[in-house]
Phi, psi and omega in degrees: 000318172302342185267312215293325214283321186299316155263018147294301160330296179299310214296324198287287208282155197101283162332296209290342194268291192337284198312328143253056175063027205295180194217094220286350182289289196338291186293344168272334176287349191269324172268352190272087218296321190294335166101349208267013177088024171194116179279131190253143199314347206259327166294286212314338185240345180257357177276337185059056145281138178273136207297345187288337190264358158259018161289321172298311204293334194256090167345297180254014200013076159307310199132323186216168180270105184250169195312339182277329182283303185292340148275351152306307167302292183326299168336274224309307186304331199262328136314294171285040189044021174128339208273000000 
């Protein structure tokens, strides 16, 4: 039920990023508060993402996110219309 609610979650930003031109380099520099080349579950929730959809989002579950993974989430999602 946590993955569904959690991709679901990504799918609503994934929609919303299509529509405006979004820009997933942008949107990382912007949660990577610290600067260190990874969004920590902790940037990830004061950016006011829900801790579930970065759990989706961190691939390789690390800890963190990297510009590669949330562009990828972002892809996948943007490929599966939304879904």
């Amino acid at each position: 039920m946590r993955i569904v609610i959690a991709a679901a979650a990504l799918a609503a930003f994934a929609t919303a990023a299509s529509a405006q031109g979004f820009d997933p380099a942008a949107v990382f520099k912007q949660f990577d508060a610290n600067n260190d080349g990874g969004i920590s579950k902790d940037e990830w929730t004061a950016a006011g993402r829900p801790a579930e959809r970065f759990d989706a989002v961190d691939a390789n579950k690390d800890g963190k996110v990297s510009q590669e993974e949330l562009t990828a989430a972002i892809q996948r999602m943007m490929q599966q219309g939304g879904q």
